[in-house]
Short mmCIF file of C-alpha atoms in Angstrom, two decimals:
data_model
loop_
_atom_site.label_atom_id
_atom_site.label_comp_id
_atom_site.label_asym_id
_atom_site.label_seq_id
_atom_site.Cartn_x
_atom_site.Cartn_y
_atom_site.Cartn_z
CA MET A 27 106.61 85.84 81.15
CA ASN A 28 104.73 89.01 80.47
CA GLY A 29 104.90 90.14 84.10
CA SER A 30 102.11 91.31 86.29
CA ALA A 31 99.22 93.31 84.99
CA LEU A 32 100.20 96.92 84.70
CA PRO A 33 97.84 99.84 84.37
CA PRO A 34 97.69 101.13 80.84
CA ARG A 35 99.46 104.33 80.02
CA GLY A 36 97.63 107.36 81.39
CA ARG A 37 95.46 105.46 83.91
CA LEU A 38 95.75 105.72 87.65
CA GLY A 39 96.41 102.48 89.46
CA HIS A 40 97.75 101.09 92.69
CA PRO A 41 101.14 102.85 92.41
CA GLU A 42 99.32 106.16 92.40
CA VAL A 43 97.31 105.16 95.48
CA PHE A 44 100.52 104.42 97.37
CA ALA A 45 102.04 107.66 96.09
CA ALA A 46 99.01 109.54 97.43
CA ILE A 47 99.42 107.81 100.79
CA ALA A 48 103.09 108.84 100.82
CA LEU A 49 102.19 112.45 100.03
CA ALA A 50 99.54 112.37 102.75
CA SER A 51 102.17 111.18 105.21
CA PHE A 52 104.33 114.18 104.27
CA ALA A 53 101.41 116.55 104.73
CA ALA A 54 100.59 115.03 108.12
CA ALA A 55 104.21 115.18 109.26
CA ARG A 56 104.60 118.75 108.06
CA PHE A 57 101.35 120.34 109.15
CA LEU A 58 99.78 118.26 111.95
CA PRO A 59 101.01 118.51 115.56
CA LEU A 60 101.82 114.80 115.69
CA LEU A 61 104.51 115.14 118.35
CA ASP A 62 102.04 116.79 120.72
CA LEU A 63 99.90 113.66 120.93
CA PRO A 64 100.19 112.07 124.38
CA TYR A 65 101.51 108.69 123.31
CA THR A 66 104.30 106.49 124.60
CA CYS A 67 105.42 103.23 123.06
CA PRO A 68 103.92 100.38 125.13
CA LEU A 69 107.10 98.30 124.91
CA LYS A 70 109.20 101.24 126.03
CA ARG A 71 106.85 101.90 128.91
CA LEU A 72 106.74 98.27 130.03
CA ALA A 73 110.29 97.10 129.37
CA SER A 74 112.19 100.38 128.96
CA ILE A 75 113.26 99.13 125.55
CA PRO A 76 112.27 100.82 122.29
CA CYS A 77 110.30 98.89 119.72
CA ALA A 78 111.44 98.47 116.12
CA THR A 79 109.48 101.47 114.92
CA CYS A 80 110.24 103.76 117.84
CA GLY A 81 111.28 107.22 116.73
CA MET A 82 109.82 106.92 113.25
CA THR A 83 107.15 109.54 113.87
CA HIS A 84 109.83 111.93 115.12
CA ALA A 85 111.99 111.10 112.10
CA PHE A 86 109.14 111.80 109.67
CA VAL A 87 108.23 115.07 111.39
CA HIS A 88 111.81 116.32 111.66
CA LEU A 89 112.60 115.43 108.06
CA ALA A 90 109.41 117.12 106.87
CA HIS A 91 110.66 120.26 108.63
CA GLY A 92 114.12 119.90 107.08
CA GLU A 93 115.83 118.93 110.34
CA LEU A 94 117.98 116.14 109.00
CA SER A 95 120.26 115.63 112.00
CA LEU A 96 117.33 115.48 114.42
CA ALA A 97 115.58 113.03 112.13
CA PHE A 98 118.61 110.71 112.02
CA ALA A 99 118.98 110.99 115.77
CA ALA A 100 115.38 109.90 116.25
CA SER A 101 115.53 106.92 113.90
CA PRO A 102 117.97 106.32 111.05
CA LEU A 103 115.67 103.86 109.31
CA GLY A 104 112.70 106.17 109.75
CA THR A 105 114.64 108.95 108.04
CA VAL A 106 115.61 106.74 105.14
CA LEU A 107 112.05 105.40 104.89
CA ALA A 108 110.53 108.88 104.89
CA ALA A 109 112.94 110.09 102.23
CA ALA A 110 112.32 106.99 100.12
CA VAL A 111 108.53 107.12 100.19
CA TRP A 112 108.41 110.86 99.51
CA LEU A 113 110.87 110.53 96.64
CA TYR A 114 108.76 107.68 95.29
CA ALA A 115 105.66 109.86 95.47
CA LEU A 116 107.40 112.67 93.60
CA ALA A 117 108.75 110.28 90.98
CA ASP A 118 105.34 108.71 90.43
CA LEU A 119 103.70 112.12 90.22
CA CYS A 120 106.20 113.13 87.53
CA ARG A 121 105.64 109.85 85.73
CA VAL A 122 101.89 110.41 85.64
CA LEU A 123 102.27 114.01 84.49
CA VAL A 124 104.65 113.02 81.71
CA GLY A 125 102.55 110.00 80.82
CA ALA A 126 105.44 107.60 80.97
CA PRO A 127 104.74 103.90 81.46
CA LEU A 128 105.31 102.28 84.80
CA PRO A 129 108.76 100.71 84.90
CA SER A 130 108.57 96.97 85.32
CA VAL A 131 110.06 95.58 88.50
CA SER A 132 111.21 92.01 88.51
CA PRO A 133 109.95 89.71 91.25
CA ARG A 134 113.57 88.99 92.15
CA LEU A 135 114.15 92.68 92.86
CA VAL A 136 110.98 92.85 94.98
CA ARG A 137 112.12 89.87 97.02
CA ALA A 138 115.62 91.27 97.45
CA THR A 139 114.24 94.65 98.53
CA THR A 140 111.86 93.04 101.02
CA ALA A 141 114.63 90.96 102.52
CA ALA A 142 116.88 94.01 102.74
CA ALA A 143 114.08 95.94 104.45
CA VAL A 144 113.65 93.23 107.07
CA VAL A 145 117.39 93.21 107.75
CA ALA A 146 117.45 97.00 107.93
CA LEU A 147 114.59 96.93 110.42
CA LEU A 148 116.47 94.51 112.65
CA VAL A 149 119.70 96.49 112.44
CA ASN A 150 117.87 99.72 113.23
CA TRP A 151 116.15 98.06 116.18
CA ALA A 152 119.44 96.77 117.54
CA TYR A 153 120.89 100.28 117.22
CA LEU A 154 117.93 101.80 119.10
CA VAL A 155 118.15 99.21 121.87
CA VAL A 156 121.90 99.59 122.30
CA ARG A 157 121.57 103.36 122.34
CA GLU A 158 118.80 103.16 124.91
CA VAL A 159 120.52 100.89 127.39
CA THR A 160 124.01 102.36 127.19
CA MET B 13 105.01 80.63 73.01
CA ILE B 14 103.68 82.15 76.20
CA ALA B 15 100.78 80.39 77.89
CA ARG B 16 98.61 81.52 80.74
CA CYS B 17 97.16 79.16 83.30
CA ALA B 18 93.42 79.61 83.62
CA ARG B 19 93.53 78.61 87.28
CA CYS B 20 96.28 80.74 88.81
CA GLN B 21 96.62 83.24 85.92
CA GLY B 22 100.37 82.66 85.96
CA THR B 23 102.23 82.66 82.64
CA PHE B 24 104.92 80.32 81.40
CA THR B 25 106.70 79.53 78.19
CA THR B 26 106.26 76.28 76.30
CA ASP B 27 107.14 74.95 72.88
CA THR B 28 104.46 72.32 72.49
CA PHE B 29 100.69 72.19 72.25
CA GLY B 30 98.36 69.78 73.95
CA LEU B 31 98.19 68.82 77.59
CA GLN B 32 100.46 70.95 79.81
CA ARG B 33 101.10 71.26 83.48
CA CYS B 34 101.27 74.75 85.00
CA PRO B 35 104.65 75.23 86.71
CA HIS B 36 103.07 77.62 89.21
CA CYS B 37 100.06 75.75 90.55
CA GLY B 38 100.52 72.31 89.00
CA SER B 39 97.11 72.18 87.38
CA GLU B 40 96.73 70.67 83.94
CA LEU B 41 95.62 72.74 80.99
CA HIS B 42 95.13 72.07 77.31
CA LEU B 43 96.81 74.26 74.71
CA SER B 44 95.02 73.92 71.41
CA ASP B 45 97.02 74.00 68.20
CA PRO B 46 95.96 77.01 66.07
CA ASN B 47 97.02 75.15 62.92
CA ALA B 48 94.82 72.20 63.72
CA PRO B 49 91.61 71.83 61.71
CA LYS B 50 88.97 74.05 63.21
CA PRO B 51 85.89 72.46 64.71
CA ASP B 52 82.40 73.34 63.57
CA VAL B 53 81.86 75.69 66.46
CA PRO B 54 83.44 79.09 65.82
CA THR B 55 86.24 79.91 68.24
CA GLU B 56 86.27 83.67 67.84
CA ARG B 57 83.68 85.72 69.58
CA PRO B 58 81.64 88.07 67.46
CA ALA B 59 82.13 91.76 68.03
CA ALA B 60 79.84 93.47 70.47
CA GLY B 61 76.54 94.20 68.87
CA THR B 62 77.13 92.09 65.81
CA PRO B 63 74.81 89.21 65.32
CA GLY B 64 76.45 85.86 65.08
CA PRO B 65 76.40 82.38 66.37
CA THR B 66 76.56 82.06 70.14
CA PRO B 67 79.93 80.77 71.30
CA PRO B 68 80.04 77.97 73.80
CA GLY B 69 81.48 80.32 76.42
CA PRO B 70 79.68 81.99 79.26
CA THR B 71 76.58 83.99 78.71
CA SER B 72 76.49 87.70 79.34
CA PRO B 73 74.35 88.95 82.17
CA GLU B 74 71.22 90.64 81.03
CA PRO B 75 69.08 92.86 83.18
CA GLY B 76 66.20 91.06 84.67
CA SER B 77 67.33 87.64 83.61
CA GLY B 78 67.67 86.34 87.13
CA PRO B 79 70.84 85.38 88.93
CA VAL B 80 73.61 85.15 86.38
CA TRP B 81 77.15 84.30 87.26
CA GLY B 82 78.59 86.97 85.04
CA ALA B 83 81.24 87.08 82.43
CA PRO B 84 84.50 85.23 82.56
CA PRO B 85 87.53 87.13 83.86
CA PRO B 86 88.60 89.86 81.51
CA PRO B 87 92.03 89.54 79.98
CA PRO B 88 94.61 91.18 82.23
CA ASP B 89 95.77 94.61 81.27
CA VAL B 90 99.17 94.59 79.73
CA ALA B 91 101.05 97.77 79.07
CA GLY B 92 101.78 98.39 75.47
CA GLY B 93 98.73 96.96 73.82
CA PRO B 94 97.47 93.45 73.48
CA GLY B 95 99.61 90.79 75.01
CA PRO B 96 101.03 87.69 73.45
CA GLU B 97 98.89 84.91 72.14
CA LEU B 98 97.24 83.11 75.01
CA PRO B 99 95.47 79.81 75.13
CA PRO B 100 91.72 79.84 74.83
CA PRO B 101 89.74 79.93 78.06
CA PRO B 102 88.69 76.63 79.52
CA GLY B 103 85.47 75.16 78.34
CA PRO B 104 82.27 75.70 80.21
CA PRO B 105 81.57 73.54 83.23
CA PRO B 106 78.86 70.92 83.07
CA GLY B 107 75.67 72.79 82.84
CA GLY B 108 77.28 75.91 81.44
CA TYR B 109 77.85 79.29 83.07
CA GLY B 110 74.21 80.14 83.10
CA PRO B 111 72.14 80.86 86.14
CA PRO B 112 72.73 78.17 88.73
CA PRO B 113 69.55 76.50 89.87
CA GLY B 114 70.54 77.00 93.47
CA GLY B 115 71.50 80.61 92.99
CA TRP B 116 73.65 82.13 95.74
CA GLY B 117 72.05 79.88 98.28
CA PRO B 118 73.55 77.94 101.12
CA PRO B 119 76.02 75.11 100.62
CA GLY B 120 74.73 71.77 99.68
CA GLY B 121 72.64 73.02 96.80
CA ASP B 122 72.70 71.26 93.51
CA ALA B 123 74.05 74.26 91.62
CA PRO B 124 77.09 73.06 89.72
CA GLY B 125 79.99 75.28 90.64
CA GLY B 126 77.89 77.96 92.31
CA TRP B 127 78.83 79.93 95.39
CA GLY B 128 76.63 77.63 97.38
CA ALA B 129 77.73 74.47 95.67
CA PRO B 130 79.79 71.76 97.29
CA ARG B 131 83.51 72.36 97.25
CA GLN B 132 85.43 71.18 94.25
CA PRO B 133 88.66 69.33 94.82
CA ALA B 134 91.76 71.47 94.48
CA GLU B 135 93.05 69.43 91.58
CA SER B 136 89.94 69.92 89.51
CA PRO B 137 90.06 72.09 86.41
CA ALA B 138 89.84 75.79 86.93
CA SER B 139 86.47 77.20 87.74
CA PRO B 140 85.54 80.52 86.20
CA GLU B 141 86.10 83.74 88.10
CA LEU B 142 82.84 85.30 89.22
CA PRO B 143 81.88 88.81 90.21
CA SER B 144 80.84 89.09 93.82
CA PRO B 145 77.21 89.80 94.66
CA PHE B 146 78.32 93.30 95.72
CA GLU B 147 79.57 93.94 92.20
CA GLU B 148 76.12 92.97 90.92
CA ARG B 149 74.36 95.37 93.30
CA ALA B 150 72.85 97.30 90.41
CA ARG B 151 70.77 94.23 89.63
CA ARG B 152 70.44 92.71 93.09
CA GLY B 153 70.02 95.88 95.08
CA PHE B 154 72.64 97.49 97.30
CA PHE B 155 71.79 95.90 100.61
CA ALA B 156 71.11 92.45 99.16
CA GLY B 157 74.43 92.48 97.29
CA PHE B 158 76.31 93.87 100.27
CA PHE B 159 75.02 91.42 102.84
CA GLU B 160 75.20 88.45 100.48
CA THR B 161 78.88 89.24 99.89
CA TRP B 162 79.45 89.76 103.61
CA LYS B 163 77.86 86.41 104.36
CA LEU B 164 80.00 84.64 101.78
CA VAL B 165 83.20 86.26 103.06
CA ALA B 166 82.39 85.50 106.68
CA THR B 167 81.01 81.99 106.36
CA GLN B 168 82.48 80.54 103.16
CA PRO B 169 85.78 82.38 102.68
CA GLN B 170 87.57 79.51 100.96
CA GLN B 171 84.90 79.00 98.35
CA PHE B 172 84.33 82.72 97.87
CA PHE B 173 87.97 83.68 97.40
CA ARG B 174 88.65 80.70 95.15
CA GLN B 175 86.10 81.92 92.66
CA VAL B 176 85.76 85.67 93.05
CA ARG B 177 87.40 87.69 90.32
CA VAL B 178 90.33 89.81 91.41
CA ARG B 179 90.33 92.47 88.70
CA PRO B 180 89.32 95.24 88.88
CA THR B 181 89.91 95.80 92.57
CA GLY B 182 87.88 98.97 93.02
CA GLN B 183 84.64 97.24 93.97
CA ALA B 184 86.36 95.10 96.58
CA VAL B 185 88.04 98.14 98.13
CA LEU B 186 84.71 99.99 98.14
CA PHE B 187 83.08 97.05 99.92
CA GLY B 188 85.82 96.93 102.55
CA VAL B 189 85.79 100.68 103.13
CA ILE B 190 82.01 100.81 103.51
CA ALA B 191 81.87 97.90 105.94
CA SER B 192 84.83 99.09 108.01
CA THR B 193 83.53 102.65 108.13
CA VAL B 194 80.10 101.58 109.29
CA GLY B 195 81.71 99.47 112.00
CA LEU B 196 83.91 102.35 113.14
CA TRP B 197 81.04 104.82 113.12
CA VAL B 198 78.79 102.62 115.19
CA GLN B 199 81.68 101.98 117.57
CA LEU B 200 82.15 105.73 117.96
CA LEU B 201 78.43 106.26 118.54
CA LEU B 202 78.40 103.54 121.16
CA SER B 203 81.29 105.22 122.94
CA LEU B 204 79.37 108.49 123.24
CA PRO B 205 77.67 107.61 126.55
CA SER B 206 80.98 106.52 127.99
CA LEU B 207 82.45 110.01 127.50
CA GLY B 208 80.45 111.34 130.42
CA SER B 209 81.21 108.30 132.50
CA ILE B 210 84.96 108.83 132.07
CA GLY B 211 84.68 112.24 133.69
CA LEU B 212 82.55 110.70 136.42
CA MET B 213 85.12 107.97 136.99
CA GLU B 214 87.84 110.59 137.23
CA GLY B 215 85.93 112.17 140.10
CA TRP B 216 85.49 108.80 141.82
CA LEU B 217 89.16 108.04 141.31
CA ARG B 218 90.13 111.34 142.89
CA ASP B 219 88.02 110.55 145.96
CA MET B 220 89.46 107.07 146.37
CA PRO B 221 92.28 106.75 148.87
CA GLY B 222 95.72 105.70 147.63
CA GLN B 223 95.31 106.97 144.06
CA ASN B 224 98.30 108.70 142.57
CA GLU B 225 98.17 111.69 140.29
CA GLU B 226 99.46 109.68 137.34
CA SER B 227 96.35 107.51 137.00
CA ILE B 228 94.10 110.55 137.36
CA GLU B 229 96.09 112.31 134.66
CA MET B 230 95.70 109.26 132.45
CA PHE B 231 91.92 109.38 132.84
CA ARG B 232 91.91 113.07 132.07
CA ALA B 233 94.01 112.49 128.95
CA ILE B 234 91.60 109.79 127.78
CA ALA B 235 88.62 112.07 128.37
CA GLU B 236 90.29 114.88 126.45
CA ARG B 237 91.27 112.54 123.67
CA LEU B 238 87.75 111.22 123.22
CA GLY B 239 85.93 114.50 123.54
CA GLY B 240 84.84 117.29 121.23
CA ALA B 241 86.86 118.01 118.13
CA TRP B 242 88.93 114.85 118.42
CA TYR B 243 85.75 112.80 118.37
CA LEU B 244 84.50 114.59 115.28
CA ALA B 245 87.87 114.16 113.60
CA LEU B 246 87.74 110.43 114.24
CA PHE B 247 84.29 110.32 112.69
CA VAL B 248 85.43 112.10 109.55
CA ALA B 249 88.69 110.18 109.32
CA SER B 250 87.09 106.75 109.63
CA PRO B 251 86.74 106.11 105.87
CA ILE B 252 90.30 107.31 105.28
CA TYR B 253 91.55 105.08 108.06
CA ALA B 254 89.64 102.11 106.61
CA PHE B 255 91.10 102.81 103.17
CA LEU B 256 94.64 103.09 104.49
CA ARG B 257 94.24 99.96 106.59
CA ILE B 258 93.22 97.93 103.55
CA PHE B 259 96.03 99.13 101.29
CA LEU B 260 98.81 99.01 103.86
CA ALA B 261 97.79 95.56 105.12
CA ALA B 262 97.58 94.28 101.55
CA ALA B 263 101.01 95.73 100.75
CA LEU B 264 102.55 94.15 103.83
CA PHE B 265 100.99 90.73 103.22
CA HIS B 266 101.94 90.84 99.54
CA LEU B 267 105.56 91.63 100.32
CA VAL B 268 105.80 88.56 102.51
CA LEU B 269 104.03 86.44 99.90
CA SER B 270 106.45 87.73 97.28
CA LEU B 271 109.33 86.86 99.53
CA LEU B 272 107.95 83.33 99.74
CA LYS B 273 107.38 83.24 95.95
CA SER B 274 103.71 82.63 96.69
CA ALA B 275 101.94 85.42 94.88
CA PRO B 276 101.39 84.10 91.34
CA ARG B 277 98.27 86.20 90.75
CA GLY B 278 99.85 89.50 91.65
CA PHE B 279 98.94 92.34 93.99
CA ASP B 280 95.39 92.53 92.70
CA ALA B 281 94.53 89.16 94.24
CA THR B 282 96.03 90.13 97.60
CA LEU B 283 94.29 93.50 97.62
CA THR B 284 90.95 91.99 96.65
CA THR B 285 91.25 89.40 99.40
CA VAL B 286 92.20 91.89 102.09
CA ALA B 287 89.51 94.33 100.96
CA TYR B 288 86.69 91.79 101.01
CA ALA B 289 87.96 90.30 104.28
CA SER B 290 87.97 93.82 105.77
CA GLY B 291 84.22 93.66 105.47
CA ILE B 292 84.42 91.58 108.64
CA TYR B 293 85.25 94.81 110.47
CA LEU B 294 81.56 95.55 110.29
CA LEU B 295 81.50 93.49 113.49
CA GLU B 296 83.26 96.38 115.24
CA ALA B 297 79.74 97.73 115.52
CA LEU B 298 79.06 95.13 118.21
CA PRO B 299 79.40 96.67 121.66
CA MET B 300 82.17 95.68 124.07
CA CYS B 301 84.08 92.87 122.37
CA GLY B 302 83.15 93.58 118.75
CA TRP B 303 86.59 94.81 117.74
CA MET B 304 88.21 91.69 119.16
CA VAL B 305 85.83 89.33 117.38
CA ALA B 306 86.30 91.32 114.19
CA ALA B 307 90.08 91.20 114.41
CA VAL B 308 90.22 87.45 114.95
CA TRP B 309 87.63 86.76 112.28
CA PHE B 310 89.46 89.05 109.84
CA VAL B 311 92.70 87.17 110.39
CA ILE B 312 91.02 83.81 109.78
CA ALA B 313 89.16 85.01 106.68
CA THR B 314 92.32 86.61 105.29
CA ILE B 315 94.42 83.50 105.79
CA LEU B 316 91.82 81.27 104.15
CA GLY B 317 91.23 83.85 101.44
CA LEU B 318 94.88 84.37 100.55
CA SER B 319 95.50 80.64 100.47
CA GLU B 320 92.77 80.34 97.84
CA SER B 321 93.14 83.56 95.88
CA GLN B 322 96.92 83.25 95.57
CA ARG B 323 96.82 79.43 95.46
CA CYS B 324 99.63 79.41 98.01
CA GLY B 325 98.19 77.18 100.72
CA PRO B 326 97.17 78.11 104.25
CA ALA B 327 100.64 77.81 105.77
CA LYS B 328 102.21 80.51 103.62
CA ALA B 329 99.09 82.63 103.87
CA ALA B 330 99.21 82.39 107.65
CA LEU B 331 102.88 83.32 107.61
CA ALA B 332 102.07 86.37 105.50
CA VAL B 333 99.29 87.49 107.81
CA PHE B 334 101.12 86.78 111.05
CA SER B 335 104.48 88.08 109.81
CA PRO B 336 104.27 91.48 111.52
CA LEU B 337 103.40 89.84 114.81
CA LEU B 338 105.94 87.09 114.23
CA LEU B 339 108.67 89.60 113.48
CA ALA B 340 107.84 91.53 116.61
CA CYS B 341 107.87 88.35 118.73
CA LEU B 342 111.14 87.12 117.27
CA CYS B 343 112.81 90.46 117.68
CA CYS B 344 111.45 91.12 121.12
CA CYS B 345 113.53 88.27 122.47
CA GLY B 346 116.67 89.79 120.97
CA PRO B 347 116.33 93.30 122.41
CA LEU B 348 115.13 91.98 125.77
CA SER B 349 118.10 89.65 126.13
CA VAL B 350 120.53 92.25 124.79
CA GLY B 351 118.99 94.80 127.10
CA GLY B 352 119.32 92.47 130.06
CA LEU B 353 122.93 91.77 129.15
CA PHE B 354 123.78 95.46 128.87
CA ARG B 355 121.97 96.26 132.08
CA GLY B 356 123.81 93.47 133.82
CA LEU B 357 127.15 94.66 132.48
CA SER B 358 126.50 98.28 133.29
CA GLY B 359 125.25 97.24 136.72
CA ALA B 360 128.36 95.16 137.32
CA GLY B 361 130.53 98.09 136.34
CA GLY B 362 128.67 100.83 138.14
CA GLY B 363 127.34 98.95 141.09
CA ASN B 364 123.66 99.53 140.26
CA VAL B 365 121.76 96.49 139.14
CA ASP B 366 118.14 96.86 138.13
CA VAL B 367 116.16 93.86 139.17
#
């Protein structure tokens, strides 16, 4: 197997697009007044139960301002996700600047990561629900 | 020896030449022996610009030569130079790759293998990948190429996504962003008259008996949200939103397909499918229920498209598309029941039971 098609060395490809999206999310969390928007989670409003992604905006904003404890209090998974995507963006930026090739990721690793992400989402949701009702 | 399937573009290793079966999609392919005596027809293509005998492969599009199907799919980019030796591309279909007599016309035409041709059975040999009409807009004209592609995506998604080439993805993303942005812009323009009516309704609501302050506040928040700078920001951000929607949806769908081991053609195929299917969001320009029609149509086109472009079948494609909703539905039951249990327990302990 020669793996999936990778962008040649020095060319911008899909990884760079996702890195740009990640950097944009940091800029939005750092500089836009996202927490001032009048928005409440529909599930929380209807059933008084947080949804799986509740608190992620707060986590992104707090982490972008360096408030780690507040970020974890808002959503542990959101904090980890924000840190992961921003680190990925930095790593990809460095890779492009250095001109290093994109490291190959095996399909098995992608599947394992996806499954772990789904489990993490469920665990985080259970934590939010238990915290809300107790 | 590494071989690449011409149908699903998946690679596999084999030790023998001759008739093979692709382990990914099950289609049969023929691996020719390079040591076998060469036929009269040359197998190597001449370099660009060098005169030489015309190979039996597809013809190159020439300006002004009428509707041409375009070149065969380019070899996939492989980091580190040219890849391993691959089998030769499949032979031309009956009638060659040349301009189909029926062109890009409606189904039922007699064009062999054309966009408008009758559907080939799934087990048939691989058909060549074709550029979409939008990619040929320099020759066809922008609007003709755009609307021809839109029509194919909306009305013949299975046939279109089976044959459209998936690399490079830039043209597909451009198509999706343009169509989605136009839909969003028209939707915003159509909502302009309703801005004044929201303020008017707030006044009516205030005069009505029995209205609480919360609903009036909600109307005021909506009016503020839709007015002035926020409206302009939405207008400017529409292309960015369309771009993000395409990439994030493609990433999500591809993760699920990868989890199901149903993405043999890689992220490019998923992204191309989602991007072209996002063209359906042009229907958001329809007043009132346009966004709903667009959303449902997008889901259908994406499911049919992914099943063909990734050769994974409609069931897995539907699972990939519905996975976010499915996850939410599955998990909603858990929190609701857990929440009810906790509320019951806390009510039993504290004497307050929420009904």
